[in-house]
XYZ file of C-alpha atoms in Angstrom:
535
model
C 7.842 -35.261 -69.649
C 5.121 -35.914 -67.052
C 7.609 -36.169 -64.153
C 9.276 -32.944 -65.269
C 5.897 -31.198 -65.428
C 4.997 -32.347 -61.879
C 8.376 -31.176 -60.623
C 7.778 -27.783 -62.182
C 4.359 -27.543 -60.509
C 5.872 -28.408 -57.143
C 8.315 -25.533 -57.554
C 5.465 -22.979 -57.846
C 5.663 -22.443 -54.055
C 8.954 -20.677 -53.832
C 11.354 -20.694 -50.926
C 11.044 -16.899 -50.816
C 7.331 -17.133 -50.070
C 7.919 -19.761 -47.423
C 10.740 -17.730 -45.857
C 8.628 -14.576 -45.759
C 5.836 -16.456 -44.016
C 8.200 -17.909 -41.418
C 9.784 -14.536 -40.647
C 6.391 -12.880 -40.360
C 5.093 -15.615 -38.064
C 8.219 -15.485 -35.886
C 8.000 -11.751 -35.376
C 4.288 -11.904 -34.599
C 4.782 -14.733 -32.118
C 7.643 -12.860 -30.476
C 5.526 -9.736 -30.144
C 2.648 -11.787 -28.730
C 4.897 -13.492 -26.178
C 6.375 -10.163 -25.126
C 2.950 -8.574 -24.715
C 1.630 -11.607 -22.828
C 4.620 -11.681 -20.483
C 4.498 -7.914 -20.013
C 0.782 -7.990 -19.245
C 0.976 -10.669 -16.570
C 4.187 -9.328 -15.034
C 2.913 -5.770 -14.771
C -0.539 -6.891 -13.644
C 0.951 -8.875 -10.769
C 3.226 -5.979 -9.881
C 0.324 -3.525 -9.990
C -1.863 -5.791 -7.846
C 0.921 -6.243 -5.292
C 1.573 -2.498 -5.248
C -2.125 -1.702 -4.848
C -2.477 -4.205 -2.006
C 0.562 -2.761 -0.256
C -0.628 0.832 -0.724
C -4.125 -0.022 0.520
C -2.716 -1.771 3.580
C -0.407 1.180 4.265
C -3.363 3.573 3.956
C -5.427 1.387 6.285
C -2.586 1.344 8.833
C -2.291 5.127 8.759
C -6.055 5.587 9.082
C -6.112 3.093 11.939
C -3.388 5.042 13.688
C -5.376 8.239 13.177
C -8.521 6.655 14.645
C -6.516 5.228 17.535
C -5.051 8.649 18.337
C -8.472 10.275 17.926
C -10.076 7.731 20.248
C -7.446 8.296 22.937
C -7.942 12.060 22.629
C -11.723 11.662 22.970
C -11.295 9.453 26.031
C -8.845 11.934 27.549
C -11.302 14.759 26.931
C -14.099 12.871 28.704
C -11.767 11.824 31.526
C -10.692 15.432 32.112
C -14.306 16.581 32.012
C -15.327 13.843 34.478
C -12.685 15.039 36.931
C -13.847 18.632 36.492
C -17.471 17.583 37.206
C -16.675 15.639 40.387
C -18.705 18.240 42.320
C -21.610 18.263 39.870
C -24.146 17.838 42.696
C -23.130 21.310 43.894
C -23.671 22.873 40.449
C -26.906 24.296 39.151
C -28.472 23.177 35.857
C -27.304 26.362 34.169
C -23.728 25.835 35.365
C -23.750 22.233 34.148
C -25.178 23.237 30.774
C -22.594 26.016 30.371
C -19.798 23.545 31.199
C -21.089 20.915 28.758
C -21.585 23.486 26.008
C -18.017 24.695 26.492
C -16.659 21.116 26.354
C -18.615 20.259 23.209
C -17.742 23.390 21.287
C -14.053 23.431 22.255
C -13.208 19.926 20.988
C -15.773 19.139 18.238
C -15.302 15.470 19.158
C -18.973 14.813 19.932
C -22.278 15.859 18.411
C -23.829 15.876 21.865
C -22.721 15.540 25.517
C -24.779 14.683 28.582
C -24.237 14.240 32.334
C -26.181 11.448 34.082
C -26.204 10.977 37.865
C -25.890 7.669 39.711
C -29.687 7.144 39.599
C -29.874 7.468 35.808
C -31.278 11.013 35.825
C -30.070 13.238 32.992
C -28.807 16.302 34.861
C -27.934 18.312 31.750
C -27.214 17.896 28.033
C -25.712 19.885 25.191
C -26.966 21.070 22.735
C -30.114 22.434 24.312
C -32.219 21.141 21.395
C -32.024 17.636 22.887
C -34.436 18.707 25.629
C -33.527 15.749 27.862
C -32.907 17.570 31.158
C -34.465 15.977 34.273
C -35.408 12.799 32.393
C -34.218 9.286 33.121
C -32.142 7.294 30.652
C -33.962 4.553 28.780
C -31.640 2.899 26.259
C -29.805 -0.332 27.150
C -26.509 1.290 26.146
C -26.939 4.213 28.542
C -27.975 1.853 31.339
C -24.998 -0.404 30.624
C -22.629 2.564 30.966
C -24.279 3.500 34.285
C -23.986 -0.025 35.695
C -20.437 -0.598 34.433
C -18.928 2.383 36.293
C -15.972 2.248 33.918
C -15.087 3.851 30.569
C -17.527 2.529 27.998
C -17.923 2.508 24.197
C -21.234 1.337 22.787
C -21.993 -0.445 19.582
C -24.040 1.528 17.011
C -27.671 1.946 18.106
C -30.663 4.209 17.463
C -31.386 6.675 20.276
C -34.955 6.668 21.625
C -34.684 10.394 22.375
C -33.310 11.814 19.098
C -34.052 8.826 16.833
C -30.460 9.074 15.503
C -27.990 6.302 14.720
C -25.086 6.906 17.086
C -22.060 5.583 18.942
C -21.880 6.427 22.632
C -18.737 6.914 24.802
C -18.765 7.537 28.544
C -16.445 8.179 31.486
C -17.485 7.589 35.145
C -17.640 10.525 37.594
C -16.431 10.104 41.180
C -16.501 12.813 43.811
C -13.540 13.790 45.994
C -14.412 10.999 48.421
C -14.360 8.337 45.717
C -18.159 7.934 45.641
C -19.667 7.129 42.235
C -21.816 10.050 41.056
C -22.741 8.964 37.512
C -21.000 9.581 34.229
C -20.417 12.034 31.389
C -21.188 10.686 27.923
C -20.525 11.904 24.410
C -22.382 10.795 21.266
C -21.286 10.647 17.626
C -24.197 10.883 15.158
C -23.045 8.476 12.442
C -25.366 9.667 9.657
C -24.635 13.363 10.220
C -21.522 15.503 10.088
C -19.246 14.261 12.849
C -15.577 13.976 13.785
C -15.108 10.978 11.433
C -16.478 12.806 8.390
C -14.457 15.884 9.310
C -11.228 13.846 9.207
C -11.899 11.254 6.493
C -14.558 12.674 4.146
C -12.041 14.158 1.684
C -9.570 11.246 1.722
C -7.580 11.199 -1.586
C -8.031 7.436 -2.106
C -11.465 8.168 -3.582
C -9.799 9.984 -6.507
C -7.774 6.866 -7.372
C -10.789 4.587 -7.727
C -10.352 3.252 -4.209
C -12.565 3.754 -1.203
C -12.550 2.905 2.477
C -14.944 2.280 5.307
C -14.873 1.879 9.098
C -16.691 -0.872 10.971
C -17.423 -1.367 14.661
C -16.362 -4.316 16.784
C -19.528 -6.214 15.782
C -19.383 -5.456 12.034
C -21.677 -2.399 11.824
C -20.618 0.264 9.311
C -19.557 3.444 11.133
C -18.250 5.393 8.131
C -18.740 4.893 4.383
C -18.710 7.185 1.361
C -22.256 5.875 0.703
C -24.103 7.255 3.737
C -27.012 4.888 3.149
C -24.766 2.010 4.214
C -23.902 3.538 7.603
C -25.358 1.326 10.315
C -25.534 -1.737 8.028
C -24.160 -4.914 9.562
C -21.654 -6.526 7.162
C -20.166 -9.120 9.495
C -20.720 -11.739 6.747
C -18.106 -9.969 4.635
C -14.920 -12.066 4.415
C -12.623 -9.144 5.266
C -14.838 -7.952 8.124
C -14.883 -11.471 9.576
C -11.084 -11.360 9.692
C -11.236 -7.993 11.459
C -13.657 -9.453 14.005
C -11.046 -12.181 14.573
C -8.434 -9.464 15.331
C -6.568 -10.002 12.052
C -4.941 -7.350 9.856
C -3.391 -7.657 6.390
C -4.205 -7.393 2.685
C -5.625 -9.773 0.089
C -7.829 -10.197 -2.977
C -11.392 -10.632 -1.709
C -15.021 -10.586 -2.829
C -17.503 -8.299 -1.062
C -21.154 -9.002 -0.296
C -22.157 -7.630 -3.716
C -19.905 -10.082 -5.555
C -17.279 -7.475 -6.509
C -13.606 -8.479 -6.530
C -11.546 -6.045 -4.458
C -7.910 -5.507 -3.538
C -8.335 -4.834 0.153
C -6.035 -3.735 2.957
C -7.514 -3.985 6.441
C -6.348 -3.070 9.957
C -7.803 -3.596 13.419
C -7.771 -0.511 15.675
C -6.460 -1.768 19.034
C -7.967 0.871 21.327
C -11.656 0.393 20.480
C -11.928 -2.777 18.380
C -12.991 -0.907 15.224
C -11.673 -1.911 11.821
C -10.521 0.071 8.770
C -10.805 -1.360 5.252
C -9.259 0.315 2.170
C -10.387 -1.361 -1.059
C -9.766 -0.937 -4.790
C -11.963 -2.651 -7.408
C -9.962 -5.157 -9.435
C -11.473 -3.517 -12.499
C -9.374 -0.403 -11.855
C -6.221 -2.505 -12.207
C -7.546 -4.119 -15.399
C -8.341 -0.732 -16.906
C -4.845 0.546 -16.172
C -3.287 -2.605 -17.611
C -5.387 -2.438 -20.781
C -4.339 1.181 -21.261
C -0.658 0.266 -20.818
C -0.863 -2.683 -23.214
C -2.648 -0.542 -25.803
C 0.121 2.028 -25.488
C 2.793 -0.655 -25.963
C 0.997 -1.961 -29.050
C 0.672 1.507 -30.561
C 4.341 2.307 -29.954
C 5.532 -1.101 -31.177
C 3.249 -1.620 -34.148
C 4.712 1.032 -36.432
C 8.423 0.103 -36.082
C 7.644 -3.597 -36.336
C 5.443 -3.046 -39.371
C 8.254 -1.056 -40.973
C 10.790 -3.796 -40.240
C 8.446 -6.467 -41.600
C 7.919 -4.486 -44.800
C 11.672 -4.371 -45.349
C 11.941 -8.103 -44.627
C 9.198 -8.980 -47.113
C 10.678 -6.816 -49.895
C 14.150 -8.273 -49.446
C 12.784 -11.812 -49.100
C 11.343 -11.637 -52.622
C 14.788 -10.918 -54.035
C 16.709 -13.602 -52.251
C 16.084 -17.209 -51.435
C 18.941 -19.128 -49.921
C 20.349 -16.365 -47.625
C 16.910 -16.099 -46.088
C 17.068 -19.648 -44.791
C 19.759 -18.841 -42.245
C 18.080 -15.554 -41.305
C 14.702 -17.253 -40.885
C 16.234 -19.864 -38.611
C 17.793 -17.082 -36.567
C 14.550 -15.129 -36.216
C 12.673 -18.352 -35.462
C 14.728 -18.742 -32.302
C 13.506 -15.439 -30.870
C 11.342 -16.078 -27.846
C 12.593 -19.647 -27.513
C 16.250 -19.266 -26.570
C 18.974 -16.679 -26.132
C 19.700 -15.127 -29.522
C 23.154 -13.821 -30.297
C 23.036 -10.862 -32.669
C 25.133 -11.676 -35.761
C 28.202 -9.596 -36.479
C 27.557 -7.058 -39.220
C 30.151 -8.344 -41.693
C 29.897 -7.155 -45.325
C 28.283 -9.656 -47.687
C 29.143 -10.072 -51.356
C 25.442 -9.590 -52.156
C 24.193 -6.093 -51.403
C 20.580 -7.208 -50.775
C 21.690 -9.877 -48.292
C 23.842 -7.311 -46.512
C 20.946 -4.864 -46.124
C 18.564 -7.585 -44.994
C 21.026 -8.843 -42.393
C 21.302 -5.350 -40.952
C 17.502 -5.015 -40.848
C 17.126 -8.274 -38.946
C 19.890 -7.225 -36.560
C 17.956 -4.009 -35.813
C 14.753 -5.967 -35.187
C 16.484 -8.395 -32.821
C 18.170 -5.546 -30.992
C 14.845 -3.769 -30.502
C 13.202 -6.934 -29.209
C 16.139 -7.565 -26.858
C 16.032 -3.962 -25.716
C 12.316 -4.152 -24.950
C 12.765 -7.477 -23.171
C 15.571 -6.059 -21.031
C 13.523 -2.954 -20.357
C 10.531 -5.027 -19.225
C 12.797 -7.101 -17.003
C 14.343 -3.946 -15.517
C 10.914 -2.424 -14.864
C 9.761 -5.612 -13.141
C 12.817 -5.569 -10.828
C 13.029 -1.861 -9.933
C 10.964 0.886 -8.334
C 9.818 3.411 -10.994
C 10.004 6.456 -8.693
C 13.423 6.087 -7.050
C 15.164 3.709 -9.452
C 16.063 1.431 -6.537
C 15.426 -2.296 -6.509
C 11.925 -3.362 -5.502
C 10.393 -5.979 -3.199
C 10.679 -8.691 -5.858
C 14.442 -8.109 -6.106
C 14.626 -8.244 -2.306
C 13.037 -11.699 -2.266
C 15.306 -12.999 -5.026
C 18.554 -11.713 -3.453
C 17.692 -12.872 0.070
C 16.769 -16.317 -1.249
C 20.016 -16.513 -3.255
C 22.209 -15.408 -0.334
C 20.495 -17.821 2.021
C 20.965 -20.657 -0.467
C 24.670 -19.773 -0.643
C 24.919 -19.385 3.175
C 26.143 -15.826 2.735
C 25.926 -13.875 6.010
C 24.406 -10.433 5.697
C 22.761 -7.633 7.637
C 19.405 -6.066 6.847
C 18.518 -2.416 7.490
C 14.867 -1.436 7.385
C 14.281 2.320 7.338
C 11.130 4.398 7.599
C 11.033 8.161 7.043
C 9.738 9.910 10.153
C 6.382 11.685 9.876
C 6.258 11.222 6.113
C 2.473 11.578 6.085
C 2.903 15.072 7.524
C 5.243 15.920 4.624
C 2.632 14.770 2.086
C -0.169 16.606 3.917
C 1.884 19.809 4.299
C 3.782 20.060 1.021
C 1.791 17.772 -1.269
C 2.468 14.358 -2.787
C 4.813 15.664 -5.552
C 7.081 17.082 -2.863
C 6.761 13.802 -0.980
C 7.992 11.985 -4.096
C 10.972 14.350 -4.270
C 11.777 13.541 -0.639
C 11.699 9.806 -1.442
C 14.085 10.310 -4.383
C 16.305 12.513 -2.225
C 16.576 9.811 0.425
C 17.212 7.147 -2.245
C 20.189 9.109 -3.559
C 21.574 9.484 -0.012
C 21.249 5.714 0.490
C 23.161 5.040 -2.730
C 25.948 7.464 -1.811
C 26.240 6.106 1.733
C 26.582 2.415 0.831
C 29.076 0.241 -1.007
C 28.620 -0.931 -4.610
C 27.958 -4.488 -3.363
C 25.203 -3.339 -1.000
C 21.637 -3.563 -2.315
C 19.337 -0.569 -1.781
C 15.627 -1.373 -2.023
C 12.386 0.550 -1.799
C 10.241 -1.767 0.323
C 7.032 0.223 -0.121
C 5.706 3.712 0.619
C 8.316 5.476 2.770
C 9.988 2.220 3.852
C 13.406 1.249 2.480
C 15.724 -1.713 2.980
C 19.498 -2.113 2.558
C 21.084 -5.581 2.292
C 24.749 -5.571 3.352
C 26.635 -8.806 2.543
C 29.359 -10.141 4.856
C 28.523 -7.573 7.517
C 27.949 -7.972 11.253
C 25.188 -6.118 13.106
C 27.772 -3.718 14.560
C 29.129 -2.777 11.131
C 25.596 -2.495 9.770
C 24.800 -0.144 12.642
C 27.621 2.136 11.463
C 26.210 2.140 7.921
C 22.715 2.868 9.249
C 24.011 5.778 11.306
C 25.915 7.103 8.304
C 22.705 7.115 6.251
C 20.640 8.572 9.087
C 23.167 11.350 9.787
C 23.568 12.156 6.088
C 19.801 12.576 5.715
C 19.466 14.629 8.872
C 22.239 17.013 7.813
C 21.237 17.223 4.150
C 19.208 19.962 2.557
C 15.817 18.409 1.904
C 13.622 19.213 -1.133
C 10.981 20.719 1.184
C 13.434 22.847 3.165
C 12.463 21.394 6.535
C 14.761 18.797 8.178
C 13.894 15.173 7.445
C 14.850 12.240 9.653
C 14.675 8.467 9.423
C 14.375 5.635 11.935
C 16.282 2.389 11.333
C 16.016 -1.219 12.501
C 18.903 -3.696 12.032
C 18.797 -7.508 11.887
C 21.404 -10.114 10.921
C 21.459 -13.428 9.096
C 22.012 -16.120 10.243
C 22.629 -15.110 13.875
C 19.048 -13.907 14.450
C 17.052 -16.073 12.074
C 17.318 -18.239 8.962
C 13.876 -17.168 7.764
C 13.607 -14.201 5.437
C 10.164 -13.188 6.741
C 11.243 -13.431 10.369
C 14.439 -11.514 9.623
C 12.370 -8.643 8.175
C 9.919 -8.824 11.086
C 12.742 -8.619 13.639
C 14.212 -5.586 11.884
C 10.715 -4.075 11.713
C 10.283 -4.599 15.458
C 13.598 -2.819 16.039
C 12.375 -0.018 13.764
C 9.196 0.201 15.833
C 11.307 0.531 18.981
C 13.257 3.340 17.343
C 9.987 5.079 16.479
C 8.623 4.638 19.976
C 11.860 5.958 21.503
C 11.600 9.288 19.754
C 12.493 8.546 16.082
C 15.658 9.581 14.242
C 17.716 6.712 15.666
C 18.915 3.180 14.947
C 18.063 0.055 16.892
C 19.618 -3.425 16.550
C 17.228 -6.361 16.743
C 17.708 -9.205 19.180
C 16.221 -12.684 19.290
C 12.683 -12.733 20.719
C 13.951 -14.634 23.770
C 16.541 -11.956 24.522
C 16.238 -8.342 25.598
C 14.575 -5.593 23.587
C 16.476 -4.014 20.635
C 19.262 -1.635 21.543
């Protein structure tokens, strides 16, 4: 009787209880794995997207500064030519001329004319009170001795006690004799041309910010005006700018903050533009997304688990096979069982419930995979898909052509019609790409207004035809903003041009740049660096 009693005690833990525990644990582990994978996948994607967007913003700001700098130099150069006979002008005539130059362009906070002996002949505005005085700062003397166009580093003026950047242009008379120079100053800590252009930049609303540094690491523009003039050459990103590097990366600033930074060197004056987003902004967005997933998933999963527990108490043996099936979720590919009728009604209902749970998990997994591989705005494949497909085709030695396309003057569209209209333009162009290519071609949003098409088994000549078909279709289509929209295209080919994916993209990008430089709205085919320029 003792053995029978022990056997009866051992049977107190029923198979139903054990089965319910296993099913519950399996579902919880599956949900945890899905959330963990979703978190890291989306976080990486968000970081990459933020880095790309920041770099794109830095590039556009750098281009704006470059254009502004050339315009300021041209303004001074024109004024220098106009003042070639300044020795024949009276002080009032010089002041009137300088006042007209300063007020007509708004490039400079102040403008002055200095003769070849260092005497300040006239200055605008009149409040400077520097007429008939000799220059005293090393920067002003350096401009006088150089006799060439000059851009100073930030310094504090001895006359106005202002932190400024100084630009000058030499003045020669009609006989080619050096007569001095005309110089314009930008007061960095006051309203100036930089604040007029960049003060209301929309990146501030997204948690990001940007700043401009000089060629020696002094801050020329910052949303925190107290930091203007501060030398931050010890900053890791600024050091790269001082070494003439551009790019994007995760970095730590001088205050120990982790930032997602995009940085660009301005070629015309050696300044640098940095667009940065605190890593905490990405974490906050990810936490909000994960919380949303949990809230949306918790109720249906709790409902499914309640059904599983209730049915598990009524059955024992049928649960063994179902528990084994659920236990495989997250570990291997699970094939959803066929919904065949079972002789036991409870088993039949439970089987259907488990099938629903597996289907939902599979659906969410597929959805997460799809989101990780596609662009949310246009529905096209994203950069990650581009890398995977190019790697696969190169492994299989599949020849293909690559089109890289950039919408012309897209920033003007955003500035004129707003970012929502800009998004509609991107979706409009994506639909034209899809309609103008074959089913086997891969259309990709590379980032911002840049797109890529991979065309398998295609020569550069055939790819050129496809590119022209897309370009012509866009040009002749009715755009969402009403105004005509055009695109410039660069074409490269694998393996005739390169066997490197990065170099292949760079060659196509160089061809795209040639198309832009040649007037936009055209297609150029890349050639090897040793050969002639793209056609």
